[in-house]
Amino acid sequence: MALVFKHVPSPVGRLKLVAGDAGLVAILWEGDNPDRVRLGAISERRDHSVLAETERQLGDYFAGRRQSFDLRLDFRGTNFQKAVWQALLTIPFGETRTYGEIARQIGCPSASRAVGAANGRNPISIVAPCHRVLGSNGALTGFAGGLTAKRHLLDHERRHVMM
């Protein structure tokens, strides 16, 4: 099946959810650079089950009722990118990691910059929480949704961490 999409509102702007039969392929930002995540032809379909479930879980996340996602993910990228994106899934809600920590986690300790590049191409924002990755000095660094959105997501998680 071809890829399908739907737009959903969120506190960080309108998001474009993209899925295929194998699962969620992308969550794209309004005004996202089309070269950041290349998808090819997609068509709008609001009733796709993966898109509906993603929208529901994102709603729960933004309402403070969800700290992790339970979605079928269909990452599309190089093996290195997929390793980085899988590592993102291990960062607990409300916590952060540095690019160097992710590089060490995937067994490539000298690949901090490559991790940063892969992080920047993460197709499934929020669910694969690239917003939880910071520079080595703890500073907010580039984010496809913009640094305001990144700060919003980090602040949201800090407010809703369940102890």
JSON list of C-alpha atoms in Angstrom, two decimals:
[
{"chain": "A", "resi": 1, "resn": "MET", "atom": "CA", "xyz": [0.00, 0.00, 0.00]},
{"chain": "A", "resi": 2, "resn": "ALA", "atom": "CA", "xyz": [1.12, 3.54, -0.71]},
{"chain": "A", "resi": 3, "resn": "LEU", "atom": "CA", "xyz": [1.80, 5.99, 2.08]},
{"chain": "A", "resi": 4, "resn": "VAL", "atom": "CA", "xyz": [-1.10, 8.01, 3.46]},
{"chain": "A", "resi": 5, "resn": "PHE", "atom": "CA", "xyz": [-1.23, 11.08, 5.67]},
{"chain": "A", "resi": 6, "resn": "LYS", "atom": "CA", "xyz": [-3.43, 13.24, 7.80]},
{"chain": "A", "resi": 7, "resn": "HIS", "atom": "CA", "xyz": [-2.86, 16.57, 9.53]},
{"chain": "A", "resi": 8, "resn": "VAL", "atom": "CA", "xyz": [-3.51, 16.94, 13.25]},
{"chain": "A", "resi": 9, "resn": "PRO", "atom": "CA", "xyz": [-3.37, 19.98, 15.51]},
{"chain": "A", "resi": 10, "resn": "SER", "atom": "CA", "xyz": [-1.04, 19.99, 18.51]},
{"chain": "A", "resi": 11, "resn": "PRO", "atom": "CA", "xyz": [0.32, 22.43, 21.09]},
{"chain": "A", "resi": 12, "resn": "VAL", "atom": "CA", "xyz": [3.53, 22.63, 18.99]},
{"chain": "A", "resi": 13, "resn": "GLY", "atom": "CA", "xyz": [1.75, 23.33, 15.70]},
{"chain": "A", "resi": 14, "resn": "ARG", "atom": "CA", "xyz": [0.06, 21.31, 13.00]},
{"chain": "A", "resi": 15, "resn": "LEU", "atom": "CA", "xyz": [1.68, 17.91, 12.51]},
{"chain": "A", "resi": 16, "resn": "LYS", "atom": "CA", "xyz": [1.54, 15.72, 9.42]},
{"chain": "A", "resi": 17, "resn": "LEU", "atom": "CA", "xyz": [1.25, 12.03, 10.29]},
{"chain": "A", "resi": 18, "resn": "VAL", "atom": "CA", "xyz": [2.36, 9.59, 7.59]},
{"chain": "A", "resi": 19, "resn": "ALA", "atom": "CA", "xyz": [1.81, 5.82, 7.62]},
{"chain": "A", "resi": 20, "resn": "GLY", "atom": "CA", "xyz": [1.79, 2.72, 5.51]},
{"chain": "A", "resi": 21, "resn": "ASP", "atom": "CA", "xyz": [0.62, -0.81, 6.19]},
{"chain": "A", "resi": 22, "resn": "ALA", "atom": "CA", "xyz": [3.80, -1.60, 8.18]},
{"chain": "A", "resi": 23, "resn": "GLY", "atom": "CA", "xyz": [3.26, 1.28, 10.61]},
{"chain": "A", "resi": 24, "resn": "LEU", "atom": "CA", "xyz": [3.96, 4.94, 11.29]},
{"chain": "A", "resi": 25, "resn": "VAL", "atom": "CA", "xyz": [6.53, 6.32, 8.85]},
{"chain": "A", "resi": 26, "resn": "ALA", "atom": "CA", "xyz": [6.75, 9.99, 9.83]},
{"chain": "A", "resi": 27, "resn": "ILE", "atom": "CA", "xyz": [5.53, 12.84, 11.99]},
{"chain": "A", "resi": 28, "resn": "LEU", "atom": "CA", "xyz": [6.43, 16.00, 10.14]},
{"chain": "A", "resi": 29, "resn": "TRP", "atom": "CA", "xyz": [6.38, 19.60, 11.29]},
{"chain": "A", "resi": 30, "resn": "GLU", "atom": "CA", "xyz": [4.51, 22.42, 9.64]},
{"chain": "A", "resi": 31, "resn": "GLY", "atom": "CA", "xyz": [6.97, 24.01, 7.23]},
{"chain": "A", "resi": 32, "resn": "ASP", "atom": "CA", "xyz": [9.31, 21.00, 7.48]},
{"chain": "A", "resi": 33, "resn": "ASN", "atom": "CA", "xyz": [12.08, 20.97, 4.89]},
{"chain": "A", "resi": 34, "resn": "PRO", "atom": "CA", "xyz": [10.88, 18.42, 2.28]},
{"chain": "A", "resi": 35, "resn": "ASP", "atom": "CA", "xyz": [14.46, 17.16, 1.85]},
{"chain": "A", "resi": 36, "resn": "ARG", "atom": "CA", "xyz": [14.78, 16.27, 5.54]},
{"chain": "A", "resi": 37, "resn": "VAL", "atom": "CA", "xyz": [12.51, 13.22, 5.27]},
{"chain": "A", "resi": 38, "resn": "ARG", "atom": "CA", "xyz": [11.96, 11.98, 1.73]},
{"chain": "A", "resi": 39, "resn": "LEU", "atom": "CA", "xyz": [8.77, 10.00, 1.34]},
{"chain": "A", "resi": 40, "resn": "GLY", "atom": "CA", "xyz": [7.77, 10.08, -2.29]},
{"chain": "A", "resi": 41, "resn": "ALA", "atom": "CA", "xyz": [4.10, 10.19, -3.24]},
{"chain": "A", "resi": 42, "resn": "ILE", "atom": "CA", "xyz": [1.58, 10.21, -0.41]},
{"chain": "A", "resi": 43, "resn": "SER", "atom": "CA", "xyz": [-2.15, 10.72, -0.38]},
{"chain": "A", "resi": 44, "resn": "GLU", "atom": "CA", "xyz": [-4.50, 12.02, 2.27]},
{"chain": "A", "resi": 45, "resn": "ARG", "atom": "CA", "xyz": [-6.51, 9.44, 4.16]},
{"chain": "A", "resi": 46, "resn": "ARG", "atom": "CA", "xyz": [-7.87, 10.47, 7.52]},
{"chain": "A", "resi": 47, "resn": "ASP", "atom": "CA", "xyz": [-9.36, 7.10, 8.49]},
{"chain": "A", "resi": 48, "resn": "HIS", "atom": "CA", "xyz": [-6.20, 4.94, 8.36]},
{"chain": "A", "resi": 49, "resn": "SER", "atom": "CA", "xyz": [-5.93, 2.91, 11.57]},
{"chain": "A", "resi": 50, "resn": "VAL", "atom": "CA", "xyz": [-2.25, 3.71, 12.23]},
{"chain": "A", "resi": 51, "resn": "LEU", "atom": "CA", "xyz": [-2.90, 7.44, 11.75]},
{"chain": "A", "resi": 52, "resn": "ALA", "atom": "CA", "xyz": [-5.95, 7.35, 14.03]},
{"chain": "A", "resi": 53, "resn": "GLU", "atom": "CA", "xyz": [-4.04, 5.51, 16.77]},
{"chain": "A", "resi": 54, "resn": "THR", "atom": "CA", "xyz": [-1.08, 7.88, 16.45]},
{"chain": "A", "resi": 55, "resn": "GLU", "atom": "CA", "xyz": [-3.40, 10.88, 16.77]},
{"chain": "A", "resi": 56, "resn": "ARG", "atom": "CA", "xyz": [-5.03, 9.35, 19.86]},
{"chain": "A", "resi": 57, "resn": "GLN", "atom": "CA", "xyz": [-1.71, 8.62, 21.55]},
{"chain": "A", "resi": 58, "resn": "LEU", "atom": "CA", "xyz": [-0.30, 12.06, 20.71]},
{"chain": "A", "resi": 59, "resn": "GLY", "atom": "CA", "xyz": [-3.44, 13.59, 22.25]},
{"chain": "A", "resi": 60, "resn": "ASP", "atom": "CA", "xyz": [-2.85, 11.57, 25.42]},
{"chain": "A", "resi": 61, "resn": "TYR", "atom": "CA", "xyz": [0.81, 12.62, 25.45]},
{"chain": "A", "resi": 62, "resn": "PHE", "atom": "CA", "xyz": [0.00, 16.32, 25.16]},
{"chain": "A", "resi": 63, "resn": "ALA", "atom": "CA", "xyz": [-2.73, 15.97, 27.81]},
{"chain": "A", "resi": 64, "resn": "GLY", "atom": "CA", "xyz": [-0.14, 14.55, 30.23]},
{"chain": "A", "resi": 65, "resn": "ARG", "atom": "CA", "xyz": [-1.74, 11.07, 30.29]},
{"chain": "A", "resi": 66, "resn": "ARG", "atom": "CA", "xyz": [0.95, 9.23, 28.30]},
{"chain": "A", "resi": 67, "resn": "GLN", "atom": "CA", "xyz": [4.71, 8.97, 28.78]},
{"chain": "A", "resi": 68, "resn": "SER", "atom": "CA", "xyz": [5.50, 6.36, 26.14]},
{"chain": "A", "resi": 69, "resn": "PHE", "atom": "CA", "xyz": [4.03, 5.34, 22.83]},
{"chain": "A", "resi": 70, "resn": "ASP", "atom": "CA", "xyz": [2.83, 1.94, 21.72]},
{"chain": "A", "resi": 71, "resn": "LEU", "atom": "CA", "xyz": [2.80, 2.22, 17.93]},
{"chain": "A", "resi": 72, "resn": "ARG", "atom": "CA", "xyz": [4.07, 0.14, 15.05]},
{"chain": "A", "resi": 73, "resn": "LEU", "atom": "CA", "xyz": [7.00, 2.13, 13.62]},
{"chain": "A", "resi": 74, "resn": "ASP", "atom": "CA", "xyz": [8.34, 1.82, 10.08]},
{"chain": "A", "resi": 75, "resn": "PHE", "atom": "CA", "xyz": [11.69, 3.62, 10.17]},
{"chain": "A", "resi": 76, "resn": "ARG", "atom": "CA", "xyz": [13.14, 4.24, 6.71]},
{"chain": "A", "resi": 77, "resn": "GLY", "atom": "CA", "xyz": [16.81, 5.13, 6.57]},
{"chain": "A", "resi": 78, "resn": "THR", "atom": "CA", "xyz": [20.32, 3.73, 6.65]},
{"chain": "A", "resi": 79, "resn": "ASN", "atom": "CA", "xyz": [21.32, 1.10, 9.21]},
{"chain": "A", "resi": 80, "resn": "PHE", "atom": "CA", "xyz": [23.24, 3.77, 11.14]},
{"chain": "A", "resi": 81, "resn": "GLN", "atom": "CA", "xyz": [20.23, 6.13, 11.18]},
{"chain": "A", "resi": 82, "resn": "LYS", "atom": "CA", "xyz": [17.95, 3.31, 12.33]},
{"chain": "A", "resi": 83, "resn": "ALA", "atom": "CA", "xyz": [20.38, 2.50, 15.16]},
{"chain": "A", "resi": 84, "resn": "VAL", "atom": "CA", "xyz": [20.29, 6.13, 16.29]},
{"chain": "A", "resi": 85, "resn": "TRP", "atom": "CA", "xyz": [16.50, 6.29, 16.04]},
{"chain": "A", "resi": 86, "resn": "GLN", "atom": "CA", "xyz": [16.14, 3.05, 18.01]},
{"chain": "A", "resi": 87, "resn": "ALA", "atom": "CA", "xyz": [18.44, 4.53, 20.67]},
{"chain": "A", "resi": 88, "resn": "LEU", "atom": "CA", "xyz": [16.14, 7.56, 20.90]},
{"chain": "A", "resi": 89, "resn": "LEU", "atom": "CA", "xyz": [13.32, 5.22, 21.89]},
{"chain": "A", "resi": 90, "resn": "THR", "atom": "CA", "xyz": [15.30, 4.22, 25.01]},
{"chain": "A", "resi": 91, "resn": "ILE", "atom": "CA", "xyz": [15.51, 7.76, 26.45]},
{"chain": "A", "resi": 92, "resn": "PRO", "atom": "CA", "xyz": [13.03, 7.88, 29.32]},
{"chain": "A", "resi": 93, "resn": "PHE", "atom": "CA", "xyz": [10.26, 10.46, 29.39]},
{"chain": "A", "resi": 94, "resn": "GLY", "atom": "CA", "xyz": [11.47, 13.65, 31.08]},
{"chain": "A", "resi": 95, "resn": "GLU", "atom": "CA", "xyz": [15.16, 12.81, 30.68]},
{"chain": "A", "resi": 96, "resn": "THR", "atom": "CA", "xyz": [17.76, 13.93, 28.15]},
{"chain": "A", "resi": 97, "resn": "ARG", "atom": "CA", "xyz": [20.90, 12.54, 26.58]},
{"chain": "A", "resi": 98, "resn": "THR", "atom": "CA", "xyz": [23.76, 14.10, 24.64]},
{"chain": "A", "resi": 99, "resn": "TYR", "atom": "CA", "xyz": [24.82, 13.21, 21.11]},
{"chain": "A", "resi": 100, "resn": "GLY", "atom": "CA", "xyz": [27.96, 11.67, 22.61]},
{"chain": "A", "resi": 101, "resn": "GLU", "atom": "CA", "xyz": [25.95, 9.47, 24.95]},
{"chain": "A", "resi": 102, "resn": "ILE", "atom": "CA", "xyz": [23.87, 8.20, 22.04]},
{"chain": "A", "resi": 103, "resn": "ALA", "atom": "CA", "xyz": [27.04, 7.57, 20.01]},
{"chain": "A", "resi": 104, "resn": "ARG", "atom": "CA", "xyz": [28.49, 5.49, 22.86]},
{"chain": "A", "resi": 105, "resn": "GLN", "atom": "CA", "xyz": [25.17, 3.65, 23.30]},
{"chain": "A", "resi": 106, "resn": "ILE", "atom": "CA", "xyz": [25.16, 2.46, 19.68]},
{"chain": "A", "resi": 107, "resn": "GLY", "atom": "CA", "xyz": [28.83, 1.44, 19.83]},
{"chain": "A", "resi": 108, "resn": "CYS", "atom": "CA", "xyz": [30.27, 4.35, 17.81]},
{"chain": "A", "resi": 109, "resn": "PRO", "atom": "CA", "xyz": [31.83, 6.57, 20.50]},
{"chain": "A", "resi": 110, "resn": "SER", "atom": "CA", "xyz": [33.52, 8.92, 18.05]},
{"chain": "A", "resi": 111, "resn": "ALA", "atom": "CA", "xyz": [30.39, 9.46, 15.93]},
{"chain": "A", "resi": 112, "resn": "SER", "atom": "CA", "xyz": [28.74, 12.33, 17.83]},
{"chain": "A", "resi": 113, "resn": "ARG", "atom": "CA", "xyz": [28.42, 14.47, 14.70]},
{"chain": "A", "resi": 114, "resn": "ALA", "atom": "CA", "xyz": [27.00, 11.59, 12.67]},
{"chain": "A", "resi": 115, "resn": "VAL", "atom": "CA", "xyz": [24.53, 10.95, 15.49]},
{"chain": "A", "resi": 116, "resn": "GLY", "atom": "CA", "xyz": [23.56, 14.62, 15.29]},
{"chain": "A", "resi": 117, "resn": "ALA", "atom": "CA", "xyz": [22.99, 14.33, 11.54]},
{"chain": "A", "resi": 118, "resn": "ALA", "atom": "CA", "xyz": [20.89, 11.18, 11.97]},
{"chain": "A", "resi": 119, "resn": "ASN", "atom": "CA", "xyz": [18.97, 12.81, 14.80]},
{"chain": "A", "resi": 120, "resn": "GLY", "atom": "CA", "xyz": [18.19, 15.73, 12.50]},
{"chain": "A", "resi": 121, "resn": "ARG", "atom": "CA", "xyz": [16.70, 13.33, 9.95]},
{"chain": "A", "resi": 122, "resn": "ASN", "atom": "CA", "xyz": [14.59, 11.46, 12.49]},
{"chain": "A", "resi": 123, "resn": "PRO", "atom": "CA", "xyz": [11.33, 10.96, 10.59]},
{"chain": "A", "resi": 124, "resn": "ILE", "atom": "CA", "xyz": [9.15, 10.14, 13.59]},
{"chain": "A", "resi": 125, "resn": "SER", "atom": "CA", "xyz": [9.47, 13.22, 15.79]},
{"chain": "A", "resi": 126, "resn": "ILE", "atom": "CA", "xyz": [8.04, 13.20, 19.32]},
{"chain": "A", "resi": 127, "resn": "VAL", "atom": "CA", "xyz": [7.44, 9.42, 19.30]},
{"chain": "A", "resi": 128, "resn": "ALA", "atom": "CA", "xyz": [11.15, 8.79, 18.66]},
{"chain": "A", "resi": 129, "resn": "PRO", "atom": "CA", "xyz": [12.09, 11.63, 21.00]},
{"chain": "A", "resi": 130, "resn": "CYS", "atom": "CA", "xyz": [14.90, 13.47, 19.22]},
{"chain": "A", "resi": 131, "resn": "HIS", "atom": "CA", "xyz": [13.87, 16.50, 21.29]},
{"chain": "A", "resi": 132, "resn": "ARG", "atom": "CA", "xyz": [15.45, 14.77, 24.29]},
{"chain": "A", "resi": 133, "resn": "VAL", "atom": "CA", "xyz": [18.94, 15.01, 22.77]},
{"chain": "A", "resi": 134, "resn": "LEU", "atom": "CA", "xyz": [21.08, 18.01, 23.76]},
{"chain": "A", "resi": 135, "resn": "GLY", "atom": "CA", "xyz": [24.52, 19.33, 22.97]},
{"chain": "A", "resi": 136, "resn": "SER", "atom": "CA", "xyz": [27.45, 18.19, 25.11]},
{"chain": "A", "resi": 137, "resn": "ASN", "atom": "CA", "xyz": [27.15, 21.34, 27.23]},
{"chain": "A", "resi": 138, "resn": "GLY", "atom": "CA", "xyz": [23.42, 20.77, 27.81]},
{"chain": "A", "resi": 139, "resn": "ALA", "atom": "CA", "xyz": [22.38, 23.43, 25.31]},
{"chain": "A", "resi": 140, "resn": "LEU", "atom": "CA", "xyz": [19.38, 23.08, 23.05]},
{"chain": "A", "resi": 141, "resn": "THR", "atom": "CA", "xyz": [20.60, 22.41, 19.55]},
{"chain": "A", "resi": 142, "resn": "GLY", "atom": "CA", "xyz": [18.93, 22.28, 16.15]},
{"chain": "A", "resi": 143, "resn": "PHE", "atom": "CA", "xyz": [15.49, 20.74, 15.90]},
{"chain": "A", "resi": 144, "resn": "ALA", "atom": "CA", "xyz": [13.30, 20.29, 12.82]},
{"chain": "A", "resi": 145, "resn": "GLY", "atom": "CA", "xyz": [10.29, 21.68, 14.69]},
{"chain": "A", "resi": 146, "resn": "GLY", "atom": "CA", "xyz": [12.29, 24.69, 15.90]},
{"chain": "A", "resi": 147, "resn": "LEU", "atom": "CA", "xyz": [13.88, 25.36, 19.26]},
{"chain": "A", "resi": 148, "resn": "THR", "atom": "CA", "xyz": [10.65, 26.81, 20.66]},
{"chain": "A", "resi": 149, "resn": "ALA", "atom": "CA", "xyz": [8.89, 23.49, 20.02]},
{"chain": "A", "resi": 150, "resn": "LYS", "atom": "CA", "xyz": [11.85, 21.57, 21.48]},
{"chain": "A", "resi": 151, "resn": "ARG", "atom": "CA", "xyz": [11.74, 23.66, 24.66]},
{"chain": "A", "resi": 152, "resn": "HIS", "atom": "CA", "xyz": [7.94, 23.21, 24.85]},
{"chain": "A", "resi": 153, "resn": "LEU", "atom": "CA", "xyz": [8.26, 19.40, 24.61]},
{"chain": "A", "resi": 154, "resn": "LEU", "atom": "CA", "xyz": [11.02, 19.24, 27.24]},
{"chain": "A", "resi": 155, "resn": "ASP", "atom": "CA", "xyz": [9.11, 21.54, 29.61]},
{"chain": "A", "resi": 156, "resn": "HIS", "atom": "CA", "xyz": [5.90, 19.55, 29.05]},
{"chain": "A", "resi": 157, "resn": "GLU", "atom": "CA", "xyz": [7.69, 16.32, 29.98]},
{"chain": "A", "resi": 158, "resn": "ARG", "atom": "CA", "xyz": [9.29, 17.82, 33.07]},
{"chain": "A", "resi": 159, "resn": "ARG", "atom": "CA", "xyz": [5.86, 18.97, 34.26]},
{"chain": "A", "resi": 160, "resn": "HIS", "atom": "CA", "xyz": [4.29, 15.55, 33.72]},
{"chain": "A", "resi": 161, "resn": "VAL", "atom": "CA", "xyz": [6.95, 13.13, 34.94]},
{"chain": "A", "resi": 162, "resn": "MET", "atom": "CA", "xyz": [5.23, 10.58, 37.19]},
{"chain": "A", "resi": 163, "resn": "MET", "atom": "CA", "xyz": [7.36, 9.60, 40.11]}
]
